[in-house]
Short mmCIF file of C-alpha atoms and ligand atoms in Angstrom, two decimals:
data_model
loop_
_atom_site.label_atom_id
_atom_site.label_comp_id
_atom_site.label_asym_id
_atom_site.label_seq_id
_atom_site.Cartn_x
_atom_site.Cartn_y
_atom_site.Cartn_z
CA UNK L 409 108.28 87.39 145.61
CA UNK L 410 109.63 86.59 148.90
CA UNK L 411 109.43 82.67 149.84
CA UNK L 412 108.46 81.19 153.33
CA UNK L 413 109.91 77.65 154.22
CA UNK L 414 108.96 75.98 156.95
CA UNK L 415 109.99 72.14 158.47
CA UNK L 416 106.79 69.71 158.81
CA UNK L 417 107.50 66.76 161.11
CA UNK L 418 105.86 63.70 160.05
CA UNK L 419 104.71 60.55 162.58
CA UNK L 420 105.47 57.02 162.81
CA UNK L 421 103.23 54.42 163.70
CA UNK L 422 105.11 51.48 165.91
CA UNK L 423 104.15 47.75 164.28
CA UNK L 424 105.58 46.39 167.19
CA UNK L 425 103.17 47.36 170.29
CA UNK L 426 101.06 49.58 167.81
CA UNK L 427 101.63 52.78 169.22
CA UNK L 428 100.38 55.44 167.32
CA UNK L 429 101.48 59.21 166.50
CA UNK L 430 105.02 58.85 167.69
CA UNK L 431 107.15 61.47 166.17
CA UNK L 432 109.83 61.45 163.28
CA UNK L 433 112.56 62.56 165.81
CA UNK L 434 112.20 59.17 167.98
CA UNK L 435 113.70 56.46 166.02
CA UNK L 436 112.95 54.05 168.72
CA UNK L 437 109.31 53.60 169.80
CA UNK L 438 109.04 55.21 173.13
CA UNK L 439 107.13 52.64 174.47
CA UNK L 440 108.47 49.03 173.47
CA UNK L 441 111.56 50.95 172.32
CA UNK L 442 111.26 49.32 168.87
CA UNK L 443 113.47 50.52 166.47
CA UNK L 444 111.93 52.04 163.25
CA UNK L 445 112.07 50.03 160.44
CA UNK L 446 111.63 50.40 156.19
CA UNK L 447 109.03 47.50 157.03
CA UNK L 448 105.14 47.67 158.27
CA UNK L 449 105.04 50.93 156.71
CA UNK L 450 106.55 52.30 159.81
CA UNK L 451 108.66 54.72 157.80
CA UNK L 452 105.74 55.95 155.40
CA UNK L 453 105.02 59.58 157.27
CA UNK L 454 101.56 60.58 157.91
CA UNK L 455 102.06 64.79 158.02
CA UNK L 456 98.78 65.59 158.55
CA UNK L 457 95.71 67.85 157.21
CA UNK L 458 96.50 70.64 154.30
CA UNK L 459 94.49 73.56 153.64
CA UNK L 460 92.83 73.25 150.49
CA UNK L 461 92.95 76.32 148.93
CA UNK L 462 96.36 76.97 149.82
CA UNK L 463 98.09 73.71 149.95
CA UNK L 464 99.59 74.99 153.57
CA UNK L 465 100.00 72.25 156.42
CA UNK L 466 97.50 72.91 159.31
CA UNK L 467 100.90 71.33 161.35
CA UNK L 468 103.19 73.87 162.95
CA UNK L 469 106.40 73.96 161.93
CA UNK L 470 109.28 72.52 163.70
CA UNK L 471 111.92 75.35 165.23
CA UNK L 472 114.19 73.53 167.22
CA UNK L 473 118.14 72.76 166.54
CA UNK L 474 117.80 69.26 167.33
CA UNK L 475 114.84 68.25 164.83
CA UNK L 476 115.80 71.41 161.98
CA UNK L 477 119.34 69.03 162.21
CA UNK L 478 117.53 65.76 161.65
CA UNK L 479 115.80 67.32 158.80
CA UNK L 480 118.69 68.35 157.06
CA UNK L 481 120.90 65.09 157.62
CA UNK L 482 119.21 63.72 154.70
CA UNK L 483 117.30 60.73 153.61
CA UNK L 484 117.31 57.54 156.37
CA UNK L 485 119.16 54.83 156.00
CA UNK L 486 118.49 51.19 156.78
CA UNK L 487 121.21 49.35 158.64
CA UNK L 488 121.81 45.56 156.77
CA UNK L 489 122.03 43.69 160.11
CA UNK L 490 119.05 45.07 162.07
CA UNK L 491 117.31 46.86 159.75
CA UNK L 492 116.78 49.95 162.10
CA UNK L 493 116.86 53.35 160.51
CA UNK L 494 119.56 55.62 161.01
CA UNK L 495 120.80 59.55 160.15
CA UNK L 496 121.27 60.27 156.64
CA UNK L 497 124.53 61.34 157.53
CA UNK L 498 125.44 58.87 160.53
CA UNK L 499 128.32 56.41 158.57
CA UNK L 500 127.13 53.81 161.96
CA UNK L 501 124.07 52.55 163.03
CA UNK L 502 122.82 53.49 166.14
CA UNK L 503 121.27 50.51 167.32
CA UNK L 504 123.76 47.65 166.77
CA UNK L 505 127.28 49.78 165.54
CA UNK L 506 127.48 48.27 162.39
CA UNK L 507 128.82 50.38 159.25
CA UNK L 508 126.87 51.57 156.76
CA UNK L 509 127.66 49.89 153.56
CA UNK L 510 127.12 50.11 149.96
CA UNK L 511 124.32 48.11 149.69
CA UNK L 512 122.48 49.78 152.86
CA UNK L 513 119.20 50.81 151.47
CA UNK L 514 118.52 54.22 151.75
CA UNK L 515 114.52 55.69 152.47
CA UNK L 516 112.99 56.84 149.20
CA UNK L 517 110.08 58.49 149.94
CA UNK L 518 110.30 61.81 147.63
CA UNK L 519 109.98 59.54 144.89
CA UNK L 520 107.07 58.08 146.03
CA UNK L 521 105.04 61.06 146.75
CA UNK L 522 106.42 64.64 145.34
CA UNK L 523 103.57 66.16 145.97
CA UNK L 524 102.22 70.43 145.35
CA UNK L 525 99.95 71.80 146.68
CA UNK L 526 97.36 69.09 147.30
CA UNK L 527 93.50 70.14 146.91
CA UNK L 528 92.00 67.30 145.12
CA UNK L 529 89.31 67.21 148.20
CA UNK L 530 87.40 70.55 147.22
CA UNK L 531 87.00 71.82 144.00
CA UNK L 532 88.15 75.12 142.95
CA UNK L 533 85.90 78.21 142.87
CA UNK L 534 87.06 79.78 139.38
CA UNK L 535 85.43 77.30 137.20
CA UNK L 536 82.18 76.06 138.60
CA UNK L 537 81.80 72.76 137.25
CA UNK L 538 78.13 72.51 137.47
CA UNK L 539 77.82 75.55 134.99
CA UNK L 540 79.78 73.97 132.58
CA UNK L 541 77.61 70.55 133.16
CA UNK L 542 74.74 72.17 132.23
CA UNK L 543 76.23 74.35 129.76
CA UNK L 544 77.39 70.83 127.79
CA UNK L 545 74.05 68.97 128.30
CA UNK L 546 72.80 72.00 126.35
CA UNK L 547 75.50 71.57 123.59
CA UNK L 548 73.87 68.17 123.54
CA UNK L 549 69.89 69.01 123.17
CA UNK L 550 71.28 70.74 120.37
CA UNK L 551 73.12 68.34 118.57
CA UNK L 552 70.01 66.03 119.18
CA UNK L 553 67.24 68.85 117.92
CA UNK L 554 69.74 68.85 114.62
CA UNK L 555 70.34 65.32 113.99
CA UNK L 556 66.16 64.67 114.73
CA UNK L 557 65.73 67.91 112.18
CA UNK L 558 68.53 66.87 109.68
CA UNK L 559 66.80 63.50 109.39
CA UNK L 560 63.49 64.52 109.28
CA UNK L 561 64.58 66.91 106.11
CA UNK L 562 66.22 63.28 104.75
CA UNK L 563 63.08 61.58 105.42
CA UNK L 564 60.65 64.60 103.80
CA UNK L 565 63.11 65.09 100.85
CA UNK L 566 62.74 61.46 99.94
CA UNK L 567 60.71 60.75 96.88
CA UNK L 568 58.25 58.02 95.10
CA UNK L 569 56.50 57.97 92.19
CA UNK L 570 53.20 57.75 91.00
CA UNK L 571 50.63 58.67 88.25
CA UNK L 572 48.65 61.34 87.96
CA UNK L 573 45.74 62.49 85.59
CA UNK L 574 44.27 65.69 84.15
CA UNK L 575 41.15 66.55 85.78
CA UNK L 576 40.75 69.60 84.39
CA UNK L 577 42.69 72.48 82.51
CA UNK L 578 41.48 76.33 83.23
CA UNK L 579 42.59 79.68 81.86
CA UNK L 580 41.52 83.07 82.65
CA UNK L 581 42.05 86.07 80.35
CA UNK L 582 41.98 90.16 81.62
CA UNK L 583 42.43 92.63 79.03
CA UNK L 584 42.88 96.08 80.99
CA UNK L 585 41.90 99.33 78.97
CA UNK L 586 44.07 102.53 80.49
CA UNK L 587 43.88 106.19 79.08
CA UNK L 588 46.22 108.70 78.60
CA UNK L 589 44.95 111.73 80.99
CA UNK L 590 45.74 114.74 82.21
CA UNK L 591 46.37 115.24 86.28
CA UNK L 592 48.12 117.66 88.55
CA UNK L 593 50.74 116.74 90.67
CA UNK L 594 53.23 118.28 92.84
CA UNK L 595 57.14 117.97 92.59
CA UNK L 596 60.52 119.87 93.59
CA UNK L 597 61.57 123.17 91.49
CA UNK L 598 64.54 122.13 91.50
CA UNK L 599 64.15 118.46 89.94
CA UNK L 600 61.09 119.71 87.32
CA UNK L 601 62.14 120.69 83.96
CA UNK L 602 59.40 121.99 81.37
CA UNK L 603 58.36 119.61 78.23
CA UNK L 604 55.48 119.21 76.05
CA UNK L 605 53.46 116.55 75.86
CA UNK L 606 52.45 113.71 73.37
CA UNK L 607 49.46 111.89 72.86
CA UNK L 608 49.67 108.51 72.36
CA UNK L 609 48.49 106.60 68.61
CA UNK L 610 47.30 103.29 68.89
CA UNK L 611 48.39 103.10 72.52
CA UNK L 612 52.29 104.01 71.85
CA UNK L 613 54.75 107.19 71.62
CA UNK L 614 53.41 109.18 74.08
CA UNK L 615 55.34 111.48 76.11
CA UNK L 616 53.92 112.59 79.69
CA UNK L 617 55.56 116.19 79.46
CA UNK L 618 55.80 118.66 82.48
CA UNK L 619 53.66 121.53 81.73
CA UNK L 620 52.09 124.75 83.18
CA UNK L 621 54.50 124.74 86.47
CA UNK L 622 52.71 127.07 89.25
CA UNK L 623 52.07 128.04 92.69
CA UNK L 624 55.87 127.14 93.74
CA UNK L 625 56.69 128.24 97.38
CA UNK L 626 58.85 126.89 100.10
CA UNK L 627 58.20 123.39 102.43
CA UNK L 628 60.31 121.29 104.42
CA UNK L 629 61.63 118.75 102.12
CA UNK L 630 63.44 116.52 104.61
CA UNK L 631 66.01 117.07 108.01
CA UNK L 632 69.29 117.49 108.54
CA UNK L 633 72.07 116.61 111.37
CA UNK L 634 73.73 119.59 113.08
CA UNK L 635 76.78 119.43 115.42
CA UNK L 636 75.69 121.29 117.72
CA UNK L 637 78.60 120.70 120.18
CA UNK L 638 79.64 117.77 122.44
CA UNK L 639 78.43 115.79 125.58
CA UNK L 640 80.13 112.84 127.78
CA UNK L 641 79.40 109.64 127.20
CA UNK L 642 79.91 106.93 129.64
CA UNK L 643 79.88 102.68 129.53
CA UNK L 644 80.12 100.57 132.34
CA UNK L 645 83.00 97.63 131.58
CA UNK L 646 84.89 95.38 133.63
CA UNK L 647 88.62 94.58 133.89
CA UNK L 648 90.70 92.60 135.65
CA UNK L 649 92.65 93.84 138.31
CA UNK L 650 95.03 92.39 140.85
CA UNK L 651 93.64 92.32 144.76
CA UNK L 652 95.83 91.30 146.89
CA UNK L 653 97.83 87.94 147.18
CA UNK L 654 96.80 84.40 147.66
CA UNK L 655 99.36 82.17 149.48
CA UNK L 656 100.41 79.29 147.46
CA UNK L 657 102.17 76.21 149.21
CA UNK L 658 104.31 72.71 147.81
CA UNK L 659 105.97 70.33 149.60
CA UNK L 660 108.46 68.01 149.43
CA UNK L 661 109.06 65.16 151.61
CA UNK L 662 113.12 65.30 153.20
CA UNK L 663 113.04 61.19 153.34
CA UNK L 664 113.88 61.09 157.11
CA UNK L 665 110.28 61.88 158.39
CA UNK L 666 110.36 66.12 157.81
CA UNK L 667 108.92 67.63 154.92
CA UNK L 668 110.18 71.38 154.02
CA UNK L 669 106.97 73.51 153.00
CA UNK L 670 107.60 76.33 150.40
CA UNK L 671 105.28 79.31 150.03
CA UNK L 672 104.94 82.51 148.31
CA UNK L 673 102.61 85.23 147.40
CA UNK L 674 100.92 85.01 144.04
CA UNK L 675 98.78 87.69 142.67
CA UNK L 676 94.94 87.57 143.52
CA UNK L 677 93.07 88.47 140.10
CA UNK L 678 89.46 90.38 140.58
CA UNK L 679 86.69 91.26 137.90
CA UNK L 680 86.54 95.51 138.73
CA UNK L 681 83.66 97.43 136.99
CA UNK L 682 85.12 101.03 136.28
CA UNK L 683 83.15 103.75 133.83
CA UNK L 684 84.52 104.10 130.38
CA UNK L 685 83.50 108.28 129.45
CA UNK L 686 84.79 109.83 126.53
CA UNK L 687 83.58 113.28 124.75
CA UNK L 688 81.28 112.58 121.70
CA UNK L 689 80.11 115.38 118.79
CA UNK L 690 76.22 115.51 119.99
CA UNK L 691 74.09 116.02 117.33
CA UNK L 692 70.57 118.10 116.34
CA UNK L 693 68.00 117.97 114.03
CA UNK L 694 67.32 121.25 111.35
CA UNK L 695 64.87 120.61 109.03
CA UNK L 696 65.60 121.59 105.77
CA UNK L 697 63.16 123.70 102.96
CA UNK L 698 63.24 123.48 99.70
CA UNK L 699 60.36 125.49 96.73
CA UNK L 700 57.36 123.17 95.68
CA UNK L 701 55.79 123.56 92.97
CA UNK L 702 52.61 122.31 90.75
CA UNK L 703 52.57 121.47 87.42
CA UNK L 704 50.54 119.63 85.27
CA UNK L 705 51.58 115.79 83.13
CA UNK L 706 49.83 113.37 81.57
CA UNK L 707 49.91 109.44 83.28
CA UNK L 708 48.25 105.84 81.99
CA UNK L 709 44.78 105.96 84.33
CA UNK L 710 43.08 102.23 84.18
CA UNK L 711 39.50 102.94 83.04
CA UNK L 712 37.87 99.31 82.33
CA UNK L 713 38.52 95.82 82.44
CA UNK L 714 36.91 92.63 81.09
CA UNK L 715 37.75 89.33 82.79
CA UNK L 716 36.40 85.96 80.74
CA UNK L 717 37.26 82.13 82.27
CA UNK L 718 36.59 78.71 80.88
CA UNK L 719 37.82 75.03 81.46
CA UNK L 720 38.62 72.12 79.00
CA UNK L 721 39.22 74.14 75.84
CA UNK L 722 41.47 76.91 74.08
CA UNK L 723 41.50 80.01 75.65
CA UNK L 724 40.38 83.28 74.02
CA UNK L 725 40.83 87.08 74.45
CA UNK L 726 37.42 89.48 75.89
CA UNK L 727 36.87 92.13 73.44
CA UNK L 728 37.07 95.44 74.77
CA UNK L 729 36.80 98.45 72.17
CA UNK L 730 39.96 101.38 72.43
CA UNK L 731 39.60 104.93 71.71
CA UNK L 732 42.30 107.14 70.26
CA UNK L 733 44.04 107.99 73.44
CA UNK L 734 43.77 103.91 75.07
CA UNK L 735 46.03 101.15 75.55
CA UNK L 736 44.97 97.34 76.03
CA UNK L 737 46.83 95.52 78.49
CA UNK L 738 46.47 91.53 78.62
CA UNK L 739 46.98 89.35 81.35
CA UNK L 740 46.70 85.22 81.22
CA UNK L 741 46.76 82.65 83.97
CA UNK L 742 46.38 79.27 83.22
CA UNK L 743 45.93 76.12 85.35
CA UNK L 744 46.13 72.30 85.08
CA UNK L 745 45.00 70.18 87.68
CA UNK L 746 46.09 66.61 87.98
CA UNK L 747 44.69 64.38 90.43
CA UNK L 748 46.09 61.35 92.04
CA UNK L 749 46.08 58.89 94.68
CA UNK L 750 48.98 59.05 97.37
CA UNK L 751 47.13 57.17 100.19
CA UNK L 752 43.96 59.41 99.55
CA UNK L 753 43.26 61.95 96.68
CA UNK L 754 45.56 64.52 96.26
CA UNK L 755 45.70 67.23 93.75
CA UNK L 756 48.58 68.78 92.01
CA UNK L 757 48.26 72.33 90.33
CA UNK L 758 50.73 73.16 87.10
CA UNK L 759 50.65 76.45 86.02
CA UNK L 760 51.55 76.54 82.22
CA UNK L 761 53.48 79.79 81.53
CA UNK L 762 51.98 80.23 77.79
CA UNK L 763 49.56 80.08 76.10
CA UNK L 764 51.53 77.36 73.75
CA UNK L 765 52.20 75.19 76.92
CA UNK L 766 48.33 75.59 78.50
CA UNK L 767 47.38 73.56 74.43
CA UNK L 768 49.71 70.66 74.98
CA UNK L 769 47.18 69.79 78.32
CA UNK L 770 44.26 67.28 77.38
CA UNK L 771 41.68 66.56 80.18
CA UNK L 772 41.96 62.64 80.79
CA UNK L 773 45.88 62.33 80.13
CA UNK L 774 47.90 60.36 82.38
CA UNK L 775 51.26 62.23 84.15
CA UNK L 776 54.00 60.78 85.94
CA UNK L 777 54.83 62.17 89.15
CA UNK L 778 57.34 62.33 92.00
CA UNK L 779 55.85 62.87 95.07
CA UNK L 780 58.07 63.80 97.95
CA UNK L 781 57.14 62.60 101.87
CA UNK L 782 56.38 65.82 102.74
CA UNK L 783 53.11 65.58 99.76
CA UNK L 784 55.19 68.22 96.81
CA UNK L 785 54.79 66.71 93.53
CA UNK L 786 56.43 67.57 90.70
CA UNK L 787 55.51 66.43 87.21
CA UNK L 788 58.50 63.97 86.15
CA UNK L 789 60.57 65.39 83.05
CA UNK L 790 60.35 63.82 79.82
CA UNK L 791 56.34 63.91 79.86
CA UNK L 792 54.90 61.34 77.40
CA UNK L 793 52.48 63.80 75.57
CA UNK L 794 54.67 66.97 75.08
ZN1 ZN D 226 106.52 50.17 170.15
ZN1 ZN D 227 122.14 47.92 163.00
#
């Protein structure tokens, strides 16, 4: 990529009469014919305004021999006996003849300054710093919602304990009579296979059988998909593309009141939407048949139940009488209640799984609990009466 350099002239201000502006070409000030000095900043350059976005001097560059000389005669000079500035590359000083020697000090002002492409005044558009702002102070909510919820679940998980007492134990016994019957149902030729069946005695061994098979014919048993041929398919999507150039500018101060300007072209990136197509199988629906068919099997149908309940004793089964084709099914659910004080009554329920378990509860019998701050209790282990 091509570079542009261009010459900046700086100005002086004169600490003498304190005229302002004067430029870097005059070594003497014009009016009180001062000569510049290292001293009273008069040889710190001011080289004006930069564009921000480019780092380019808003100055116009300096074309003619005489100053493009004093630019390149290198960095200034200070003479020992009057201090005035001279010529890089003047072995005598101008003002008062004396040679330069080797302890002549010599202006230093690239190391003072090297500066590229200054645009600390505006921000640049790429990254706007407000959206990451807020995007952080949301990364922060969250973090606080967690810790507050993390030490809530600390707080809740915490436990004390207390004792409890058995108000009350309760069961509740079902005993479910089901028969072995005859019904029709419908099913797929293909996944039917005939077999007898068997009755049941005393409500085991039976065998439900797939009998009489009948009035098969044809239904759609599900769908299928198809190819049937292809169709485009398109997606929006962006990509980065280069547009264009953006100048880019440093500079670098000569040490003799110039400053040479570099700049060059760099590639200008751009977000570009573009359509994204590409040829896809498209696809129908076919439904698909298959032969139904009736037939005739033999399933458990619940006829009766009998449900008996009771509190503060042993539980017992209902009696229900079976016929030749039944089976009894029994169901139990027991309860214990235990109620205790945890800043007001509370009440705890324990479900014993057996029958075994639901004995070992007395009414009146003190329990140790742990009771968590969010109100679970759990009955302690090691229980003083089982
Ligand atoms: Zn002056
Ligand atoms: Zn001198």
């Amino acid at each position: 990529m091509a570079e542009r350099t261009r010459i900046i002239e700086g100005n002086w201000n004169c600490t003498s009469c304190d005229t302002r502006n004067i430029l870097a070409r005059h070594r003497s000030c014009p009016n009180c014919n001062n000569p510049r000095e290292e001293t009273g900043q008069e040889s710190e350059f001011d080289f004006g305004e930069v564009d921000d976005a480019t780092g380019k001097s808003l100055r116009e560059g300096v074309t003619d021999e005489k100053a493009l000389s004093a630019a390149h005669a290198g960095a200034d000079w200070f003479c020992d006996y009057c201090s005035a500035s001279n010529r890089g590359d003047s072995p005598i000083c101008r003002h008062c003849r004396a040679e330069r020697s080797s302890t002549s000090r010599a202006l230093s002002e690239e190391h003072e300054e090297p500066i590229e492409a200054p645009r600390a005044r505006r921000p640049p558009p790429v990254a706007p710093p407000a959206a990451r702002g807020s995007r952080r102070k949301w990364l922060y909510v969250g973090l606080g919602l967690l810790t507050v919820i993390g030490s809530c679940m600390i707080w809740g998980s915490r436990t004390h304990g207390v004792t409890g007492q058995v108000t009350t134990t309760e069961w509740t016994r079902t005993v479910h009579r089901e028969t072995f019957q005859r019904v029709s149902r419908e099913g797929w030729r293909s996944d039917l296979s005939s077999r007898a069946s068997r009755m049941p005695v005393n409500g085991s061994g039976e065998v439900a059988g797939v009998e009489n098979i009948r009035s098969c014919f044809p239904r759609q048993r599900g769908t299928r998909q198809v190819a049937d041929g292809t169709e485009r398919v398109c997606t929006t999507k962006t990509r980065r593309e280069q547009c264009g150039t953006t100048e880019k500018c440093t500079r670098q101060k000569m040490g003799n009141g110039y400053m040479k300007e570099t700049c060059r072209d760099e590639p200008k990136y751009c977000s570009k939407s573009y359509q994204d197509c590409d040829m896809r199988t498209r696809y129908r629906s076919e439904p698909v048949f298959d032969v139904s068919c009736t037939y005739d099997t033999y399933v458990w149908q619940p006829v009766d139940k009998k449900v008996e309940s009771d509190r503060d004793c042993a539980p017992r089964w209902p009696t229900l009488a079976q016929g030749a084709l039944d089976r009894l099914r029994r169901e139990e659910k027991y309860a214990v209640r235990i109620g205790y004080e945890d800043g007001d009554s509370k009440e705890h329920v324990h479900e014993p799984k057996s029958e075994a378990e639901f004995l070992t509860w007395k009414k009146g019998q003190s329990v140790p609990l742990e009771v968590s701050n969010f109100g679970s209790a759990n009955i302690l282990a090691g229980d003083a009466v089982r």
